[in-house]
Coordinates of C-alpha atoms in Angstrom, one line a residue:
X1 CA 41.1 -20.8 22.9
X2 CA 39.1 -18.2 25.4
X3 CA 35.8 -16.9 24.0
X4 CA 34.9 -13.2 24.5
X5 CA 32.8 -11.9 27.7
X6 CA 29.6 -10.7 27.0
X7 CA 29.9 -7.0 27.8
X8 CA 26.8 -6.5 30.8
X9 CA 25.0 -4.0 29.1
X10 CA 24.8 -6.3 25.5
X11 CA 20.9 -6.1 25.0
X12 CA 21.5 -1.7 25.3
X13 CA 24.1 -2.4 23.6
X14 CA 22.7 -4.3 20.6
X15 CA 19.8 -2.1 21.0
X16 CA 21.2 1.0 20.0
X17 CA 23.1 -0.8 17.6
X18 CA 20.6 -2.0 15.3
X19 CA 18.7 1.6 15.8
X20 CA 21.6 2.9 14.4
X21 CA 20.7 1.6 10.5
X22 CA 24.7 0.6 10.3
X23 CA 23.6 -3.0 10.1
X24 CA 21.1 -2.3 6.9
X25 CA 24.2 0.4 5.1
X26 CA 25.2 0.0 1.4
X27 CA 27.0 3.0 1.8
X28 CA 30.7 1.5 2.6
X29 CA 32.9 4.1 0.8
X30 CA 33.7 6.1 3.9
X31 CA 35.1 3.2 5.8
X32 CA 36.9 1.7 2.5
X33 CA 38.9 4.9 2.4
X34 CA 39.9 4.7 6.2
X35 CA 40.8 0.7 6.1
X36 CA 42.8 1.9 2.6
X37 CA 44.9 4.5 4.6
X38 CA 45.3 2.0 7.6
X39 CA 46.8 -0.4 5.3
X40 CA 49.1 1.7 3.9
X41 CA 50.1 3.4 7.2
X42 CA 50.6 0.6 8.9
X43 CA 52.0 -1.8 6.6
X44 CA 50.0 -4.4 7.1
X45 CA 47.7 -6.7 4.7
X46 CA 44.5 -6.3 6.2
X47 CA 42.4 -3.6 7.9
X48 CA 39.2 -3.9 8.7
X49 CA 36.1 -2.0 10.3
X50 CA 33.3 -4.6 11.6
X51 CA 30.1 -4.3 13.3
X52 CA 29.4 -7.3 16.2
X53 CA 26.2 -8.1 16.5
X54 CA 24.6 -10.8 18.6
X55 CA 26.5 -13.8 17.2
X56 CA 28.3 -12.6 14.4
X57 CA 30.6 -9.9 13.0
X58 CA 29.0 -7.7 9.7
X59 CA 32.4 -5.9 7.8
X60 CA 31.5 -2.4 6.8
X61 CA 35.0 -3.1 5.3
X62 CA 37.8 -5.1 4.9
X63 CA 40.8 -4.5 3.1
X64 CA 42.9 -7.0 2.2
X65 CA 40.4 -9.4 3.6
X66 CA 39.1 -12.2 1.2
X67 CA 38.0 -15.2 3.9
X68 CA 34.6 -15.4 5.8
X69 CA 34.5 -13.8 8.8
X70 CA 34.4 -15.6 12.1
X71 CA 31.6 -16.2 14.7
X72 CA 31.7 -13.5 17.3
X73 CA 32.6 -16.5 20.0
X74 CA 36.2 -16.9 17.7
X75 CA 36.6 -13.3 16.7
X76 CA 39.5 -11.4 18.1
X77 CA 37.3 -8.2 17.3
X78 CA 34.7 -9.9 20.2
X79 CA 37.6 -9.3 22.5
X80 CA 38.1 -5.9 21.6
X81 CA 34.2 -5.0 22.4
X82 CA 34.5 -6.9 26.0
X83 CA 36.9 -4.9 27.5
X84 CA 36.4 -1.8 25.8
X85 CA 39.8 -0.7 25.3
X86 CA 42.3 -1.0 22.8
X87 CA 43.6 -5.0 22.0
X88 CA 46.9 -5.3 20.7
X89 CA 47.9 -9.1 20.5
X90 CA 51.9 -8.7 19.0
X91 CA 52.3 -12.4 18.2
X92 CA 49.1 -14.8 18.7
X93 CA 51.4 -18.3 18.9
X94 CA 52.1 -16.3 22.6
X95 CA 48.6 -15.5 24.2
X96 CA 47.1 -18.2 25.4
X97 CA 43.8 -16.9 24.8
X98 CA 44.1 -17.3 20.8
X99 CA 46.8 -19.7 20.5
X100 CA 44.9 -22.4 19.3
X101 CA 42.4 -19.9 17.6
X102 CA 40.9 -21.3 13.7
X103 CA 42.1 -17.5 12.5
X104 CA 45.3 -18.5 13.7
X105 CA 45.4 -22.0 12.9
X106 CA 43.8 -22.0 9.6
X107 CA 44.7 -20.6 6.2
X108 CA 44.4 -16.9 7.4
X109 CA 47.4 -17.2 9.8
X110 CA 46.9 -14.6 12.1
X111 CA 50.2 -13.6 14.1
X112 CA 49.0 -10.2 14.5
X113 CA 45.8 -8.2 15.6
X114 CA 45.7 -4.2 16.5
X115 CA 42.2 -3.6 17.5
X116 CA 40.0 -0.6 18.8
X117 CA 36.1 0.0 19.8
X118 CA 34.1 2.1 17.6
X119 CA 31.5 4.1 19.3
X120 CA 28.2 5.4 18.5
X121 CA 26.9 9.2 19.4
X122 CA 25.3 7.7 22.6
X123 CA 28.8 5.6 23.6
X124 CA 27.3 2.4 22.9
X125 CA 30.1 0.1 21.0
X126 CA 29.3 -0.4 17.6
X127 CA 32.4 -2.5 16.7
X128 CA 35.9 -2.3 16.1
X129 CA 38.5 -1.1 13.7
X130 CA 41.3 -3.2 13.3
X131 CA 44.3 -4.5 11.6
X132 CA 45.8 -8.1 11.1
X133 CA 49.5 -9.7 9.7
X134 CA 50.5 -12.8 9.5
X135 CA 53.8 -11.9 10.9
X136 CA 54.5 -11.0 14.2
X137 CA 54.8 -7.1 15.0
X138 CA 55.6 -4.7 17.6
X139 CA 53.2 -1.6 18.3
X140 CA 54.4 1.5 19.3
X141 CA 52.8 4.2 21.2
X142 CA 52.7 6.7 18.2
X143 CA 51.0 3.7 16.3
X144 CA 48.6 3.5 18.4
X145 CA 47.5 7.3 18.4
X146 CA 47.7 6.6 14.6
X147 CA 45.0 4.5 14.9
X148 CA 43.1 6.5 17.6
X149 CA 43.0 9.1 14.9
X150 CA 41.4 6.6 12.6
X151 CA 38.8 5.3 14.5
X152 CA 38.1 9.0 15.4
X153 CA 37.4 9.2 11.7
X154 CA 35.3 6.4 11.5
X155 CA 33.2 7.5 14.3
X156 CA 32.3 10.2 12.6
X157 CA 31.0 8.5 10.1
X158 CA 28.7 6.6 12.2
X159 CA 27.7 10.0 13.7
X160 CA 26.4 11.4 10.3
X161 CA 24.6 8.0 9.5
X162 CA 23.1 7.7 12.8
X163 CA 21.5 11.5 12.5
X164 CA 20.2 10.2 8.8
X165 CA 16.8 9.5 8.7
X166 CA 16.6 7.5 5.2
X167 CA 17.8 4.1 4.3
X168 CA 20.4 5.1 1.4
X169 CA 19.7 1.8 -0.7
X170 CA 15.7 2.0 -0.9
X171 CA 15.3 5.7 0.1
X172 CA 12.7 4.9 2.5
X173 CA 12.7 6.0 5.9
X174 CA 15.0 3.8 8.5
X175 CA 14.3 3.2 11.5
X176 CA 15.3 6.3 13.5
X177 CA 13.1 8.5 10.8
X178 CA 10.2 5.9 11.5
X179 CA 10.3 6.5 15.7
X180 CA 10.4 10.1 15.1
X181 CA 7.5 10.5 12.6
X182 CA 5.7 7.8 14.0
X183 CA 5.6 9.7 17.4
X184 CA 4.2 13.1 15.6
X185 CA 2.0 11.2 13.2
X186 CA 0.4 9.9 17.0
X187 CA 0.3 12.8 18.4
X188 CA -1.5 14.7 15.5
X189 CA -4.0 11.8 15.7
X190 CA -4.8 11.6 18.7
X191 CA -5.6 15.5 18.6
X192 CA -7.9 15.1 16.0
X193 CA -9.5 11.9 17.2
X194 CA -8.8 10.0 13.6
X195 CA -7.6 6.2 13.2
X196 CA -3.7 5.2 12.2
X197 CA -2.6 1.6 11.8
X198 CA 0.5 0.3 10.9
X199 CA 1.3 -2.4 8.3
X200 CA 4.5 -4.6 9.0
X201 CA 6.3 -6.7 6.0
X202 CA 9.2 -8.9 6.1
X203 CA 9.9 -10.4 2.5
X204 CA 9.9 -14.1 1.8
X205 CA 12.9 -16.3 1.0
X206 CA 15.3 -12.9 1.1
X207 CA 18.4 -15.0 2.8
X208 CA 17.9 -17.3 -0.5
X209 CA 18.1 -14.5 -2.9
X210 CA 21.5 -13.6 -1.4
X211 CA 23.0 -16.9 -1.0
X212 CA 21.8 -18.2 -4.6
X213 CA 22.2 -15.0 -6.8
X214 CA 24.4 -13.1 -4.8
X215 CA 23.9 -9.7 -2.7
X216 CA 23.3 -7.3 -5.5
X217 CA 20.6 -9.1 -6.5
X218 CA 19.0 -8.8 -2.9
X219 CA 19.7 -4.9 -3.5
X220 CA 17.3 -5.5 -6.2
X221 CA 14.8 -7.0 -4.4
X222 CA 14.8 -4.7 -1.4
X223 CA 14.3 -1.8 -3.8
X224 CA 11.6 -3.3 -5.9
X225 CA 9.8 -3.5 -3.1
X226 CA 10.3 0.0 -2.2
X227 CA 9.2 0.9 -5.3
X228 CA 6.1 -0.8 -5.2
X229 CA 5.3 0.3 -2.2
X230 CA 5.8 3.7 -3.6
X231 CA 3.1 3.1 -6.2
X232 CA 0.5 1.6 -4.3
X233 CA 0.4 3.8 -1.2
X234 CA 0.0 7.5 -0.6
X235 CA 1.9 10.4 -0.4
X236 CA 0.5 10.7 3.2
X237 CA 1.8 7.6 4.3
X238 CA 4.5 6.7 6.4
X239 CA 6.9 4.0 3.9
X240 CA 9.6 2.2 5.7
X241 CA 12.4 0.1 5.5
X242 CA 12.8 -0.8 8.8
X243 CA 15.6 -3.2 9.1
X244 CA 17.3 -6.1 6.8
X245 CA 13.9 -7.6 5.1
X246 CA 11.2 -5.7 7.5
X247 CA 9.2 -3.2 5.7
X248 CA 6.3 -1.2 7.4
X249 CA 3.7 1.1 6.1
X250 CA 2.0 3.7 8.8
X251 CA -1.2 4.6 7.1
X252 CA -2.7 8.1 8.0
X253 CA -6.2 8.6 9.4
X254 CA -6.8 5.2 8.1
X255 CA -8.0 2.3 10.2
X256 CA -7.9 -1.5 10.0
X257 CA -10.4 -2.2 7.4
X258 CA -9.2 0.3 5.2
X259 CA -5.2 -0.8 5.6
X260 CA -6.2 -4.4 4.8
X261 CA -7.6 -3.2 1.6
X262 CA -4.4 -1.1 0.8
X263 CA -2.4 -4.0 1.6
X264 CA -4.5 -5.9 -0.6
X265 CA -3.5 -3.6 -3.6
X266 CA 0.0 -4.0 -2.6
X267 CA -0.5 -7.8 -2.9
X268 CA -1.8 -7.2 -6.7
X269 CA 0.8 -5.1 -7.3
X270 CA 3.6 -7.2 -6.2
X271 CA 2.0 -10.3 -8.4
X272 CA 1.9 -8.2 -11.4
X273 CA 5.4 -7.6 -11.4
X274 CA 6.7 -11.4 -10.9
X275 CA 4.7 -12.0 -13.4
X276 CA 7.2 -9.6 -15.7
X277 CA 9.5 -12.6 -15.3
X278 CA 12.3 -9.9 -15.1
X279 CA 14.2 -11.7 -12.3
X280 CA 15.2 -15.3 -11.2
X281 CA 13.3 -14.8 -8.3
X282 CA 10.3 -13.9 -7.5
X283 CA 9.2 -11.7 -5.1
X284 CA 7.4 -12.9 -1.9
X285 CA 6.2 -10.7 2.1
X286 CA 4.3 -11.8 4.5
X287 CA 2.0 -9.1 6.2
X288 CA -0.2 -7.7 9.0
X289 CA -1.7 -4.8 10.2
X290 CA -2.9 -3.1 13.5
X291 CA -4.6 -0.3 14.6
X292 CA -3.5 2.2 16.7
X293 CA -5.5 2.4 20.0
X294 CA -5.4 6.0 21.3
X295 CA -6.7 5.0 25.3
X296 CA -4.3 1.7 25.6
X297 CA -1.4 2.4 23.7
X298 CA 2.1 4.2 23.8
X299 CA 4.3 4.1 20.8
X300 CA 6.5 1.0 21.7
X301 CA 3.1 -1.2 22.6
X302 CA 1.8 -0.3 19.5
X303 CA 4.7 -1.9 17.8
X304 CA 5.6 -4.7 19.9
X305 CA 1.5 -5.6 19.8
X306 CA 2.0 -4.9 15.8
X307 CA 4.7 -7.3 15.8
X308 CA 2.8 -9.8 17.6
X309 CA -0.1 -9.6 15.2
X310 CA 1.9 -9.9 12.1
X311 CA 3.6 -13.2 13.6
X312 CA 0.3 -14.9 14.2
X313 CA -1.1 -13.5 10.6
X314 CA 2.1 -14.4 8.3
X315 CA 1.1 -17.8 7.3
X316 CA -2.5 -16.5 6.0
X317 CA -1.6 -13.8 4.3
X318 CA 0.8 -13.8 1.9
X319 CA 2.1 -12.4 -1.8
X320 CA 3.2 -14.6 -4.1
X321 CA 3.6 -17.7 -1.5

């Protein structure tokens, strides 16, 4: 078995990836339909439209699909990304580079894979869209423009969710709204001379929520916290869901002293409601703040410094444990 190349431009790659929110989406009925139309265009049992991340393939979608999906280092999809062309593999018992692949060898029997790179609104490769048999096939040239249109479809989808602003599940701003309020909220501060600091959040025990009581109930989670942030904070402050479990608050002319003590409500807040015993977990974040400092810092060394602050202050302070 070969493993996929690492494309040369990964880290821009996974970059503008995970700024594009597709990572974070619950909204999945755009790509459902397009995998449900692949399926039943191309006769085969299983379509799929997958994100690769660093090491490992997220499925906006998969039709017909009911097995784990592979590392990146066994995916045929991780092909696809590296050469940035269409991959058709006919029959896989006849290319040496999957031959002996566990997709092909083990109970999925792949004999054969259409792929195609997805692009995002700045060209970066966001995944793939492919299809899978277990029999051999042939692919012609008209079904190849067949699939050209569909990826063209789902591309379009990742345009619209990549000019969105809002995470869909929490209603929170994502991470593109963040950088572009964040860089207005600076500038208005700096103009008047008043402090802004910037509260970072990453829930506790998340990846145990989802692997003991299933994803839904991480859904939950995720949006009681948004909630509660809702109800602690102001209107005038920045509330976001910045990515998977990270959460951030940018608190308007507010500075360090006076963000601890929010934060210190939020705390309250979020012990209060485990305390409603309405879940079988309980809900946990570790925090830290910073403040912004208007003669040292751009936007990206406030956050990278913000991130390095809320590393060293997560085992001190935290809700629930």
């Amino acid at each position: 078995m070969k493993a996929p190349a690492i494309p040369a431009n990964e880290s821009d790659r996974l970059l503008s990836l995970r700024d594009s929110g597709l990572l974070e989406s619950s909204h999945h009925q755009p790509y459902d339909r397009i995998t449900r139309l692949a399926t039943r265009i191309f006769n085969v049992p299983v379509a799929m439209i997958n994100l690769i991340d660093e090491h490992s393939l997220v499925a906006l979608s998969a039709k017909g699909s009911t097995v784990n999906l592979p590392p990146r280092s066994h995916s045929f999809c991780g092909h696809t990304l590296s050469g940035n062309l269409p991959l058709v593999v006919p029959d896989t018992h006849h290319d040496a580079r999957f031959g002996d692949n566990p997709q092909v060898r083990g109970a999925l029997g792949v004999r054969f894979y259409a792929g195609i790179p997805l692009h995002l609104p700045d060209g970066a490769i966001a995944g793939t869209l492919c299809l899978m048999d277990a029999v051999p096939r042939d692919f012609s040239d008209q079904d190849m423009a067949a699939l050209n249109d569909l990826a063209a479809l789902a591309e379009d989808e990742f345009a619209a969710a990549c000019a969105a602003t809002t995470d869909d599940l929490t209603g929170l701003f994502n991470r593109r709204g963040f950088n572009q309020f964040a860089a207005f909220a600076l500038s208005g501060a700096r103009r008047r001379a008043e402090p802004l600091t910037l509260a970072w959040m990453d829930l506790g025990r998340f990846r145990q929520i989802n692997e003991r009581y299933g994803q839904s109930e991480g859904d939950i989670a995720l949006k009681a916290m948004a909630e509660l942030m809702r109800a602690s904070f102001r209107e005038a402050d920045l509330l976001v869901r910045y990515g998977g479990d990270e959460f951030a608050v940018l608190f308007a002319d507010t500075d360090e002293k006076g963000a601890w003590i929010a934060m210190q409500y939020l705390n309250e807040q979020v012990a209060e409601y485990n305390q409603r015993g309405l879940h079988p977990w309980i809900l946990t974040f570790s925090w830290g703040v910073c403040e912004f400092e208007h003669q040292q810092n751009d936007l990206q060394q406030w956050l990278h410094a913000a991130h390095e602050r809320i590393l060293a202050a997560k085992q001190q302070h935290s809700a629930g444990g």
